[in-house]
């Protein structure tokens, strides 16, 4: 169990973004493209776990003061730093080998992700605003990998939607750190000293608004309706609204956005909204 927690197996769900280009291209049932995307997904999961371990090692002192993070294997000394770094190196080499055997361009994107996140772990996470922008860039890299391996040209809409959605979640998560600092005098990371709850709330409001308008423009654009030969995508808009409203409720009312993955796995409301959005979009694209 401690090794599963070390590699953050539950965080691998983030890498499903690699499948987004395949899904939106209506080629999810193309066996060759699906298999190649799946292999890249598995390889990148190893690469991402390397990043998580390095980040845990570098954040060791701060994680000791966090109610949840202090239970992680490295912080709680269930796994030594030396052993964790050896495992991290093995994961990186394995992931690089798997991806490199399949597509070199995808490998370059993976290595760029690693370099960017190492820079983030060492220095960039201390720069306000830049810190959560880098998190969003990481998700854009994932869909670029999916587009490359599936030989799919990504539309500006997909890139924009993924960036805005990940930015919305990243800022909400950072707001929780700021809340812990201002209300409970708990410093989880240095950068929160350069934020305030008022500032974070304004950013979330702006991103929520832009995300909603952008999605509405996406589903009503002539380009998209012609591409998918349907004007029924507008019906998916209600679920995007519900999802954003619910996440804002969790942020402001329940103050429970410190762990987006826990929300994803436990919040039945959001799970239902995501399922219905996916089902309707899937039906329109494939049937």
Coordinates of C-alpha atoms in Angstrom, one line a residue:
X1 CA 0.0 0.0 0.0
X2 CA 2.8 2.5 0.9
X3 CA 4.3 2.1 -2.6
X4 CA 0.9 2.7 -4.2
X5 CA 0.7 5.9 -2.2
X6 CA 4.2 6.8 -3.1
X7 CA 3.6 6.7 -6.9
X8 CA 0.2 8.4 -6.3
X9 CA -1.8 5.7 -8.3
X10 CA -5.0 7.7 -7.8
X11 CA -3.4 10.7 -9.6
X12 CA -3.1 8.6 -12.8
X13 CA -6.7 9.6 -13.5
X14 CA -5.3 13.0 -14.5
X15 CA -3.5 11.4 -17.4
X16 CA -6.8 10.4 -19.0
X17 CA -6.6 13.8 -20.6
X18 CA -4.3 12.1 -23.1
X19 CA -7.5 10.4 -24.5
X20 CA -9.4 13.7 -25.0
X21 CA -8.2 14.3 -28.6
X22 CA -9.1 10.7 -29.6
X23 CA -12.6 11.1 -28.0
X24 CA -13.3 14.4 -29.7
X25 CA -12.0 13.2 -33.1
X26 CA -14.7 10.5 -33.1
X27 CA -12.0 7.8 -33.4
X28 CA -12.2 6.3 -29.9
X29 CA -13.0 2.9 -31.5
X30 CA -10.0 3.0 -33.9
X31 CA -8.2 0.0 -32.4
X32 CA -4.7 1.1 -33.6
X33 CA -5.0 4.6 -32.3
X34 CA -6.6 3.5 -29.1
X35 CA -3.9 1.0 -28.4
X36 CA -1.1 3.5 -29.1
X37 CA -2.8 6.1 -26.9
X38 CA -3.2 3.6 -24.1
X39 CA 0.5 2.7 -24.3
X40 CA 1.4 6.4 -24.1
X41 CA -1.0 6.8 -21.2
X42 CA 0.7 4.0 -19.2
X43 CA 4.2 5.2 -20.1
X44 CA 3.3 8.8 -19.0
X45 CA 1.8 7.5 -15.8
X46 CA 5.3 6.3 -14.8
X47 CA 6.8 9.6 -15.8
X48 CA 4.2 11.5 -13.8
X49 CA 4.9 9.3 -10.8
X50 CA 8.6 10.3 -11.0
X51 CA 7.5 13.9 -10.8
X52 CA 5.3 13.3 -7.8
X53 CA 8.1 11.6 -5.9
X54 CA 10.6 14.3 -6.6
X55 CA 8.0 16.9 -5.5
X56 CA 7.3 15.0 -2.3
X57 CA 11.0 14.9 -1.4
X58 CA 11.4 18.6 -2.0
X59 CA 8.2 19.5 -0.1
X60 CA 9.1 17.3 2.8
X61 CA 9.3 20.1 5.5
X62 CA 6.0 21.7 4.4
X63 CA 4.1 18.4 4.1
X64 CA 5.0 17.7 7.8
X65 CA 2.6 20.5 8.8
X66 CA -0.3 19.4 6.4
X67 CA -3.1 17.4 7.9
X68 CA -3.3 15.0 4.9
X69 CA 0.1 15.2 3.3
X70 CA 2.0 14.3 6.5
X71 CA 0.6 10.8 6.1
X72 CA 2.4 10.3 2.8
X73 CA 5.1 7.5 2.8
X74 CA 8.2 9.7 2.6
X75 CA 7.0 12.3 5.2
X76 CA 5.8 9.6 7.6
X77 CA 9.2 7.7 7.0
X78 CA 7.5 4.6 5.8
X79 CA 9.9 4.8 2.8
X80 CA 13.3 6.4 3.0
X81 CA 14.3 9.3 0.7
X82 CA 17.0 7.1 -0.9
X83 CA 14.7 4.3 -1.7
X84 CA 12.0 6.7 -3.0
X85 CA 14.6 8.4 -5.4
X86 CA 15.7 4.9 -6.7
X87 CA 12.0 4.0 -7.4
X88 CA 11.5 7.4 -9.1
X89 CA 14.5 6.9 -11.4
X90 CA 13.2 3.4 -12.4
X91 CA 9.8 4.8 -13.1
X92 CA 11.2 7.6 -15.3
X93 CA 13.5 5.3 -17.3
X94 CA 10.6 2.8 -17.8
X95 CA 8.2 5.5 -18.9
X96 CA 10.7 7.1 -21.2
X97 CA 11.5 3.7 -22.8
X98 CA 7.8 2.9 -23.3
X99 CA 7.0 6.2 -24.9
X100 CA 10.3 6.5 -26.9
X101 CA 9.7 3.1 -28.5
X102 CA 6.4 4.4 -29.9
X103 CA 6.8 8.1 -30.8
X104 CA 9.8 10.5 -30.3
X105 CA 7.7 13.6 -30.5
X106 CA 5.5 12.4 -27.6
X107 CA 8.7 11.6 -25.8
X108 CA 9.9 15.2 -26.2
X109 CA 6.6 16.4 -24.8
X110 CA 7.0 14.1 -21.9
X111 CA 10.5 15.3 -21.2
X112 CA 9.4 18.9 -21.4
X113 CA 6.7 18.1 -18.8
X114 CA 9.4 16.6 -16.5
X115 CA 11.8 19.6 -16.9
X116 CA 8.9 22.1 -16.4
X117 CA 7.8 20.3 -13.2
X118 CA 11.3 20.0 -11.8
X119 CA 11.7 23.7 -12.4
X120 CA 8.3 24.2 -10.7
X121 CA 9.3 22.0 -7.7
X122 CA 12.6 23.8 -7.2
X123 CA 11.7 27.4 -7.9
X124 CA 8.7 28.3 -10.0
X125 CA 6.1 27.2 -7.4
X126 CA 7.2 30.2 -5.3
X127 CA 6.1 32.7 -8.0
X128 CA 2.5 33.8 -7.5
X129 CA 0.1 33.3 -10.4
X130 CA 2.9 31.5 -12.4
X131 CA 2.5 28.5 -10.0
X132 CA -1.0 27.6 -11.0
X133 CA -0.5 28.5 -14.7
X134 CA 2.2 25.8 -14.8
X135 CA -0.2 23.2 -13.5
X136 CA -2.6 24.1 -16.3
X137 CA 0.2 23.9 -18.9
X138 CA 0.8 20.4 -17.7
X139 CA -2.7 19.4 -18.7
X140 CA -2.3 21.1 -22.1
X141 CA 0.9 19.0 -22.6
X142 CA -1.2 15.9 -22.0
X143 CA -3.7 16.6 -24.7
X144 CA -0.9 17.6 -27.1
X145 CA 0.6 14.1 -26.5
X146 CA -2.8 12.6 -27.2
X147 CA -3.1 14.5 -30.4
X148 CA 0.4 13.6 -31.5
X149 CA 0.1 9.9 -30.9
X150 CA -3.4 9.8 -32.5
X151 CA -2.2 11.9 -35.4
X152 CA -5.1 14.3 -34.6
X153 CA -5.0 18.1 -35.3
X154 CA -6.2 19.7 -32.1
X155 CA -8.7 22.6 -32.5
X156 CA -8.2 25.8 -30.6
X157 CA -11.4 25.1 -28.7
X158 CA -10.1 21.8 -27.1
X159 CA -6.8 23.5 -26.0
X160 CA -8.7 26.5 -24.6
X161 CA -11.2 24.4 -22.7
X162 CA -8.6 22.1 -21.1
X163 CA -6.5 25.1 -20.1
X164 CA -9.4 27.0 -18.6
X165 CA -10.8 24.0 -16.8
X166 CA -7.5 22.9 -15.3
X167 CA -6.8 26.6 -14.3
X168 CA -10.1 26.8 -12.6
X169 CA -9.4 23.7 -10.5
X170 CA -5.8 24.7 -9.8
X171 CA -6.8 28.1 -8.5
X172 CA -9.6 26.6 -6.4
X173 CA -7.1 24.2 -4.9
X174 CA -4.6 27.0 -4.2
X175 CA -7.5 29.0 -2.5
X176 CA -7.7 26.2 0.0
X177 CA -4.1 26.7 0.9
X178 CA -4.7 30.4 1.3
X179 CA -7.7 29.7 3.5
X180 CA -5.6 27.3 5.7
X181 CA -3.0 30.1 6.0
X182 CA -5.3 33.0 6.8
X183 CA -7.9 31.3 8.9
X184 CA -5.8 28.6 10.6
X185 CA -2.3 30.0 10.5
X186 CA -1.1 26.9 8.6
X187 CA 1.5 27.6 6.0
X188 CA 1.5 24.7 3.4
X189 CA 3.6 26.5 0.8
X190 CA 5.5 29.8 0.7
X191 CA 3.6 31.3 -2.2
X192 CA 0.4 31.6 -0.3
X193 CA 1.9 34.5 1.6
X194 CA 1.6 36.4 -1.6
X195 CA -2.1 35.7 -2.0
X196 CA -5.3 36.6 -0.2
X197 CA -8.7 35.0 -0.1
X198 CA -10.2 38.1 -1.7
X199 CA -7.7 38.0 -4.6
X200 CA -8.3 34.2 -5.1
X201 CA -12.1 34.7 -5.0
X202 CA -11.9 37.3 -7.8
X203 CA -9.7 35.1 -9.9
X204 CA -12.1 32.1 -9.5
X205 CA -15.0 34.4 -10.5
X206 CA -13.2 35.6 -13.6
X207 CA -12.1 32.1 -14.7
X208 CA -15.6 30.6 -14.1
X209 CA -17.1 33.3 -16.2
X210 CA -14.6 32.9 -19.1
X211 CA -15.0 29.2 -18.9
X212 CA -18.8 29.3 -19.2
X213 CA -18.8 31.8 -22.0
X214 CA -16.0 29.9 -23.9
X215 CA -17.9 26.6 -23.7
X216 CA -21.1 28.3 -24.9
X217 CA -19.2 29.7 -27.9
X218 CA -17.7 26.3 -28.5
X219 CA -21.0 24.4 -28.7
X220 CA -22.7 27.0 -30.7
X221 CA -19.9 27.8 -33.2
X222 CA -20.6 27.0 -36.8
X223 CA -17.2 25.3 -37.2
X224 CA -18.0 22.8 -34.4
X225 CA -21.6 22.1 -35.5
X226 CA -20.4 21.4 -39.1
X227 CA -17.6 19.2 -37.8
X228 CA -19.9 17.0 -35.7
X229 CA -22.9 17.4 -38.0
X230 CA -25.1 18.3 -35.0
X231 CA -26.6 21.3 -33.4
X232 CA -27.5 19.3 -30.2
X233 CA -24.2 20.0 -28.4
X234 CA -25.9 22.9 -26.8
X235 CA -27.7 20.4 -24.4
X236 CA -24.3 19.6 -22.8
X237 CA -24.0 23.2 -21.7
X238 CA -26.4 22.7 -18.8
X239 CA -24.1 20.1 -17.3
X240 CA -21.0 22.3 -17.6
X241 CA -23.0 25.0 -15.7
X242 CA -24.0 22.5 -13.0
X243 CA -20.4 21.3 -12.7
X244 CA -19.0 24.8 -12.3
X245 CA -21.7 25.8 -9.8
X246 CA -21.2 22.7 -7.7
X247 CA -17.4 23.2 -7.6
X248 CA -17.9 26.8 -6.5
X249 CA -20.3 25.5 -3.8
X250 CA -17.6 23.1 -2.6
X251 CA -15.1 26.0 -2.7
X252 CA -17.0 28.7 -0.9
X253 CA -19.7 26.9 1.2
X254 CA -18.0 23.6 2.2
X255 CA -14.4 24.8 1.7
X256 CA -13.5 21.4 0.4
X257 CA -11.3 21.9 -2.7
X258 CA -7.9 21.1 -1.2
X259 CA -7.9 17.8 -3.0
X260 CA -9.7 17.8 -6.4
X261 CA -9.1 14.0 -6.7
X262 CA -11.0 13.3 -3.5
X263 CA -13.8 15.4 -4.9
X264 CA -13.7 13.5 -8.1
X265 CA -13.9 10.1 -6.4
X266 CA -16.4 11.0 -3.6
X267 CA -18.7 13.7 -4.8
X268 CA -21.8 12.0 -6.2
X269 CA -23.2 15.3 -7.6
X270 CA -20.1 16.0 -9.7
X271 CA -19.8 12.3 -10.8
X272 CA -23.4 12.4 -12.0
X273 CA -22.9 15.6 -13.9
X274 CA -19.6 14.4 -15.5
X275 CA -21.3 11.1 -16.5
X276 CA -24.3 12.8 -18.1
X277 CA -22.1 15.3 -20.0
X278 CA -19.9 12.4 -21.3
X279 CA -22.9 10.3 -22.2
X280 CA -24.7 13.0 -24.2
X281 CA -21.4 14.1 -25.9
X282 CA -20.6 10.4 -26.6
X283 CA -24.0 9.8 -28.1
X284 CA -23.8 12.8 -30.4
X285 CA -20.3 12.0 -31.6
X286 CA -20.6 8.3 -32.2
X287 CA -24.3 7.6 -32.8

